[in-house]
Tab-separated table of C-alpha atoms in Angstrom:
chain	number	residue	atom	x	y	z
G	1	UNK	CA	-8.968	43.955	-3.961
G	2	UNK	CA	-8.410	47.705	-4.036
G	3	UNK	CA	-9.756	49.885	-1.222
G	4	UNK	CA	-10.107	53.676	-1.619
G	5	UNK	CA	-6.906	55.115	-0.046
G	6	UNK	CA	-8.844	57.774	1.894
G	7	UNK	CA	-11.057	55.128	3.522
G	8	UNK	CA	-7.983	53.139	4.509
G	9	UNK	CA	-6.144	56.176	5.818
G	10	UNK	CA	-9.206	57.210	7.850
G	11	UNK	CA	-9.344	53.727	9.385
G	12	UNK	CA	-5.607	53.890	10.134
G	13	UNK	CA	-5.946	57.309	11.809
G	14	UNK	CA	-8.904	56.154	13.941
G	15	UNK	CA	-6.970	53.012	14.933
G	16	UNK	CA	-3.851	55.020	15.785
G	17	UNK	CA	-5.917	57.423	17.921
G	18	UNK	CA	-7.544	54.536	19.796
G	19	UNK	CA	-4.132	52.929	20.350
G	20	UNK	CA	-2.789	56.216	21.687
G	21	UNK	CA	-5.456	56.060	24.451
G	22	UNK	CA	-3.909	52.776	25.633
G	23	UNK	CA	-0.399	54.219	25.343
G	24	UNK	CA	-1.367	57.245	27.444
G	25	UNK	CA	-3.448	55.326	29.996
G	26	UNK	CA	-2.532	51.623	29.989
G	27	UNK	CA	-4.375	51.219	33.306
G	28	UNK	CA	-7.604	51.163	31.241
G	29	UNK	CA	-6.917	47.468	30.645
G	30	UNK	CA	-7.416	46.699	34.344
G	31	UNK	CA	-11.181	46.312	33.834
G	32	UNK	CA	-12.863	43.537	31.866
G	33	UNK	CA	-14.259	46.010	29.333
G	34	UNK	CA	-10.826	47.580	28.944
G	35	UNK	CA	-9.273	44.204	28.224
G	36	UNK	CA	-11.824	43.486	25.493
G	37	UNK	CA	-11.330	46.953	24.015
G	38	UNK	CA	-7.540	46.478	24.135
G	39	UNK	CA	-7.880	43.213	22.200
G	40	UNK	CA	-9.907	44.987	19.501
G	41	UNK	CA	-7.669	48.067	19.363
G	42	UNK	CA	-4.239	46.469	19.778
G	43	UNK	CA	-4.885	43.270	17.814
G	44	UNK	CA	-7.938	43.157	15.548
G	45	UNK	CA	-7.922	46.704	14.153
G	46	UNK	CA	-4.151	46.846	13.372
G	47	UNK	CA	-4.404	43.413	11.739
G	48	UNK	CA	-7.322	44.626	9.620
G	49	UNK	CA	-5.462	47.828	8.661
G	50	UNK	CA	-2.330	45.910	7.704
G	51	UNK	CA	-4.246	43.302	5.677
G	52	UNK	CA	-6.255	45.960	3.827
G	53	UNK	CA	-3.172	48.125	3.237
G	54	UNK	CA	-1.113	45.221	1.934
G	55	UNK	CA	-3.900	43.992	-0.357
G	56	UNK	CA	-4.502	47.479	-1.671
G	57	UNK	CA	-0.799	48.125	-2.294
G	58	UNK	CA	-0.392	44.729	-3.962
G	59	UNK	CA	-3.253	45.558	-6.309
G	60	UNK	CA	-1.824	49.002	-7.020
G	61	UNK	CA	1.562	47.473	-7.866
G	62	UNK	CA	-0.115	45.885	-10.926
G	63	UNK	CA	-1.101	49.262	-12.362
G	64	UNK	CA	0.483	50.713	-15.472
G	65	UNK	CA	1.163	54.021	-13.702
G	66	UNK	CA	3.000	52.164	-10.907
G	67	UNK	CA	5.330	50.376	-13.376
G	68	UNK	CA	5.940	53.571	-15.302
G	69	UNK	CA	6.635	55.634	-12.176
G	70	UNK	CA	10.316	54.669	-12.465
G	71	UNK	CA	12.186	57.048	-14.742
G	72	UNK	CA	13.888	54.167	-16.534
G	73	UNK	CA	10.525	52.840	-17.783
G	74	UNK	CA	9.496	56.163	-19.318
G	75	UNK	CA	10.365	55.174	-22.878
G	76	UNK	CA	8.592	51.828	-22.505
G	77	UNK	CA	5.537	53.824	-21.433
G	78	UNK	CA	5.867	56.068	-24.485
G	79	UNK	CA	6.103	53.004	-26.733
G	80	UNK	CA	2.500	52.200	-25.779
G	81	UNK	CA	1.397	55.285	-27.707
G	82	UNK	CA	3.249	54.634	-30.979
G	83	UNK	CA	0.904	55.210	-33.910
G	84	UNK	CA	1.867	52.024	-35.739
G	85	UNK	CA	-0.081	48.752	-35.380
G	86	UNK	CA	3.063	46.705	-35.984
G	87	UNK	CA	4.242	47.778	-32.507
G	88	UNK	CA	2.735	44.897	-30.562
G	89	UNK	CA	2.628	46.540	-27.133
G	90	UNK	CA	1.091	49.736	-28.552
G	91	UNK	CA	-1.551	47.828	-30.538
G	92	UNK	CA	-2.563	45.847	-27.457
G	93	UNK	CA	-2.656	48.915	-25.211
G	94	UNK	CA	-4.454	51.277	-27.579
G	95	UNK	CA	-7.116	48.744	-28.597
G	96	UNK	CA	-7.667	47.557	-25.025
G	97	UNK	CA	-6.668	43.998	-25.848
G	98	UNK	CA	-5.100	44.272	-22.418
G	99	UNK	CA	-6.651	46.383	-19.624
G	100	UNK	CA	-5.097	49.820	-20.144
G	101	UNK	CA	-4.667	50.329	-16.398
G	102	UNK	CA	-2.776	47.019	-15.980
G	103	UNK	CA	-1.060	46.867	-19.364
G	104	UNK	CA	2.473	45.979	-18.166
G	105	UNK	CA	1.368	43.371	-15.646
G	106	UNK	CA	-1.031	41.609	-18.044
G	107	UNK	CA	1.732	40.739	-20.509
G	108	UNK	CA	4.704	40.536	-18.147
G	109	UNK	CA	3.275	38.288	-15.478
G	110	UNK	CA	3.611	34.564	-15.821
G	111	UNK	CA	0.389	32.589	-16.270
G	112	UNK	CA	1.775	29.542	-14.528
G	113	UNK	CA	1.790	28.598	-10.846
G	114	UNK	CA	3.312	31.368	-8.666
G	115	UNK	CA	3.480	33.658	-11.729
G	116	UNK	CA	2.251	36.666	-9.765
G	117	UNK	CA	4.755	35.928	-7.005
G	118	UNK	CA	7.616	35.657	-9.503
G	119	UNK	CA	6.558	38.955	-11.056
G	120	UNK	CA	6.729	40.585	-7.613
G	121	UNK	CA	10.189	39.113	-6.972
G	122	UNK	CA	11.364	40.531	-10.294
G	123	UNK	CA	9.897	43.871	-9.239
G	124	UNK	CA	11.906	43.780	-6.007
G	125	UNK	CA	15.034	43.050	-8.027
G	126	UNK	CA	14.276	46.037	-10.256
G	127	UNK	CA	14.023	48.313	-7.211
G	128	UNK	CA	17.321	46.925	-5.909
G	129	UNK	CA	19.057	47.580	-9.239
G	130	UNK	CA	17.494	51.037	-9.455
G	131	UNK	CA	18.747	52.188	-6.049
G	132	UNK	CA	21.772	50.027	-5.284
G	133	UNK	CA	22.954	48.703	-8.636
G	134	UNK	CA	23.645	50.055	-12.089
G	135	UNK	CA	20.420	50.381	-14.071
G	136	UNK	CA	20.825	49.628	-17.794
G	137	UNK	CA	19.835	52.057	-20.526
G	138	UNK	CA	16.118	51.649	-21.433
G	139	UNK	CA	16.949	50.171	-24.857
G	140	UNK	CA	19.265	47.616	-23.206
G	141	UNK	CA	16.545	46.226	-20.901
G	142	UNK	CA	15.944	42.567	-21.701
G	143	UNK	CA	13.506	39.923	-20.487
G	144	UNK	CA	14.810	37.438	-17.918
G	145	UNK	CA	13.714	34.509	-20.102
G	146	UNK	CA	12.577	34.278	-23.715
G	147	UNK	CA	8.909	35.303	-23.899
G	148	UNK	CA	6.723	32.238	-23.489
G	149	UNK	CA	3.790	31.849	-25.916
G	150	UNK	CA	1.732	30.712	-22.924
G	151	UNK	CA	1.333	34.365	-21.946
G	152	UNK	CA	-0.098	35.221	-25.412
G	153	UNK	CA	-2.267	32.094	-25.534
G	154	UNK	CA	-3.761	32.949	-22.145
G	155	UNK	CA	-5.985	35.415	-24.032
G	156	UNK	CA	-5.666	34.472	-27.711
G	157	UNK	CA	-6.156	30.723	-27.616
G	158	UNK	CA	-9.653	29.878	-28.791
G	159	UNK	CA	-10.251	33.379	-30.189
G	160	UNK	CA	-11.604	33.264	-33.748
G	161	UNK	CA	-9.197	35.903	-35.031
G	162	UNK	CA	-6.302	33.807	-33.737
G	163	UNK	CA	-7.495	30.307	-34.593
G	164	UNK	CA	-8.853	31.205	-38.053
G	165	UNK	CA	-6.513	34.059	-39.016
G	166	UNK	CA	-5.320	33.790	-42.624
G	167	UNK	CA	-1.619	33.827	-41.746
G	168	UNK	CA	-2.057	31.471	-38.803
G	169	UNK	CA	-3.906	28.867	-40.906
G	170	UNK	CA	-1.794	29.188	-44.080
G	171	UNK	CA	0.561	26.522	-42.771
G	172	UNK	CA	-1.161	23.675	-40.863
G	173	UNK	CA	2.022	23.142	-38.832
G	174	UNK	CA	2.096	26.704	-37.557
G	175	UNK	CA	-0.601	26.798	-34.875
G	176	UNK	CA	0.393	23.474	-33.237
G	177	UNK	CA	4.012	24.711	-33.106
G	178	UNK	CA	2.932	28.036	-31.594
G	179	UNK	CA	0.710	26.324	-29.017
G	180	UNK	CA	3.548	23.977	-28.057
G	181	UNK	CA	5.871	27.003	-27.670
G	182	UNK	CA	8.164	25.532	-30.341
G	183	UNK	CA	7.762	28.612	-32.507
G	184	UNK	CA	7.824	31.927	-30.690
G	185	UNK	CA	5.096	34.464	-31.449
G	186	UNK	CA	7.654	37.232	-30.944
G	187	UNK	CA	11.055	36.116	-32.130
G	188	UNK	CA	10.081	34.028	-35.154
G	189	UNK	CA	9.743	37.068	-37.380
G	190	UNK	CA	5.936	37.472	-37.075
G	191	UNK	CA	5.397	39.872	-34.157
G	192	UNK	CA	8.960	40.863	-33.388
G	193	UNK	CA	8.320	44.620	-33.006
G	194	UNK	CA	7.203	44.960	-29.387
G	195	UNK	CA	8.459	48.036	-27.490
G	196	UNK	CA	11.558	48.796	-29.622
G	197	UNK	CA	12.347	51.822	-27.492
G	198	UNK	CA	15.493	52.526	-29.507
G	199	UNK	CA	13.304	53.499	-32.482
G	200	UNK	CA	10.968	55.906	-30.692
G	201	UNK	CA	12.750	58.937	-32.157
G	202	UNK	CA	11.633	57.919	-35.650
G	203	UNK	CA	7.956	57.111	-35.094
G	204	UNK	CA	4.674	58.994	-34.863
G	205	UNK	CA	2.625	58.953	-31.679
G	206	UNK	CA	-1.089	58.490	-31.222
G	207	UNK	CA	-2.928	61.606	-30.016
G	208	UNK	CA	-4.047	59.705	-26.900
G	209	UNK	CA	-0.522	60.316	-25.676
G	210	UNK	CA	-1.244	64.029	-25.093
H	1	UNK	CA	3.897	43.396	37.933
H	2	UNK	CA	1.342	45.941	36.694
H	3	UNK	CA	4.108	48.381	35.831
H	4	UNK	CA	5.862	45.766	33.662
H	5	UNK	CA	2.603	44.883	31.934
H	6	UNK	CA	1.741	48.502	31.298
H	7	UNK	CA	5.217	49.192	29.920
H	8	UNK	CA	4.806	46.297	27.461
H	9	UNK	CA	1.375	47.506	26.393
H	10	UNK	CA	2.722	51.021	25.877
H	11	UNK	CA	5.640	49.757	23.819
H	12	UNK	CA	3.296	47.557	21.746
H	13	UNK	CA	1.053	50.565	21.184
H	14	UNK	CA	3.953	52.786	20.117
H	15	UNK	CA	5.208	50.136	17.674
H	16	UNK	CA	1.703	49.787	16.224
H	17	UNK	CA	1.208	53.543	15.887
H	18	UNK	CA	4.543	53.996	14.092
H	19	UNK	CA	3.825	50.973	11.858
H	20	UNK	CA	0.380	52.303	10.963
H	21	UNK	CA	1.758	55.775	10.235
H	22	UNK	CA	4.371	54.251	7.915
H	23	UNK	CA	1.541	52.373	6.185
H	24	UNK	CA	-0.527	55.569	5.809
H	25	UNK	CA	2.403	57.484	4.292
H	26	UNK	CA	3.125	54.613	1.890
H	27	UNK	CA	-0.506	54.488	0.771
H	28	UNK	CA	-0.319	58.164	-0.177
H	29	UNK	CA	3.061	57.805	-1.910
H	30	UNK	CA	2.376	55.544	-4.911
H	31	UNK	CA	5.937	54.501	-5.784
H	32	UNK	CA	7.716	51.122	-5.823
H	33	UNK	CA	9.844	52.202	-2.865
H	34	UNK	CA	6.646	52.854	-0.883
H	35	UNK	CA	5.559	49.254	-1.510
H	36	UNK	CA	8.823	47.977	-0.047
H	37	UNK	CA	8.582	50.330	2.939
H	38	UNK	CA	4.990	49.281	3.582
H	39	UNK	CA	5.789	45.584	3.502
H	40	UNK	CA	9.220	45.784	5.116
H	41	UNK	CA	9.111	48.527	7.727
H	42	UNK	CA	5.342	48.955	8.265
H	43	UNK	CA	4.763	45.205	8.278
H	44	UNK	CA	7.680	44.585	10.666
H	45	UNK	CA	6.587	47.264	13.156
H	46	UNK	CA	2.954	46.154	13.019
H	47	UNK	CA	3.760	42.490	13.523
H	48	UNK	CA	6.237	43.366	16.301
H	49	UNK	CA	3.545	45.433	18.077
H	50	UNK	CA	0.938	42.681	17.817
H	51	UNK	CA	3.394	40.008	18.984
H	52	UNK	CA	4.453	42.174	21.925
H	53	UNK	CA	0.802	42.758	22.864
H	54	UNK	CA	0.065	39.015	22.718
H	55	UNK	CA	3.245	38.305	24.692
H	56	UNK	CA	2.161	40.808	27.347
H	57	UNK	CA	-1.127	38.865	27.722
H	58	UNK	CA	0.688	35.550	28.103
H	59	UNK	CA	3.338	36.963	30.424
H	60	UNK	CA	0.633	38.606	32.607
H	61	UNK	CA	-0.763	35.143	33.308
H	62	UNK	CA	2.754	33.917	34.184
H	63	UNK	CA	3.315	36.863	36.508
H	64	UNK	CA	-0.036	36.159	38.214
H	65	UNK	CA	0.947	32.512	38.708
H	66	UNK	CA	4.276	33.561	40.263
H	67	UNK	CA	2.422	35.821	42.713
């Protein structure tokens, strides 16, 4: 759940001001009313602020702008605007097959148990490499594991265009192999152009990029 | 006894204020590093403040019993 940052910051400021009353005059807690107020101000309100802040920040970390805020991801961000439907990421982004504001997360999270958690752990590793390690060149960035068809099937399975597509149904063995992850959607020669950031100097960009 | 209790409450309050300020700054600064600061530093200070406040409540009862 995402809370408006200004609402959250207002709540934080009010909480901090109330806490400062107890810091300046801790004797207020001597009365029964003061004790109850202290419990609200020093326990309930900070807990609420922290829970709302964490939830909000967690939600924001799924946004496309958050992922692309690192300089190293700039070219991957540009690849979303390539004016060529064979670029898989661009076609998904531009046609809103994935939510445009969560484009990276939608495809790069793992739709299995703890997938979101694993995505966050990978994100932490990226920050570590960015600040304390040696970040690779954008075109040298690779996935941790081969892309699992499960992530594609999360949306495409059952869709008419996928199940009844001419190429998909030309060979009766194809769809069962794709669904069993025995034939990769990406690396089997069908949808192998994804971000291809090394080729961005040679392609045209969609005007939405401006 | 009261002085000790008040000192603990003040320290808990200061920890909470600093933790909340870190959280506010991180909410305005939408970068991956801000996420880590919010969870790591802001979360640590906030939890430490709350734990110290709860400890001060428990220890106040102990101090009363000793009296």
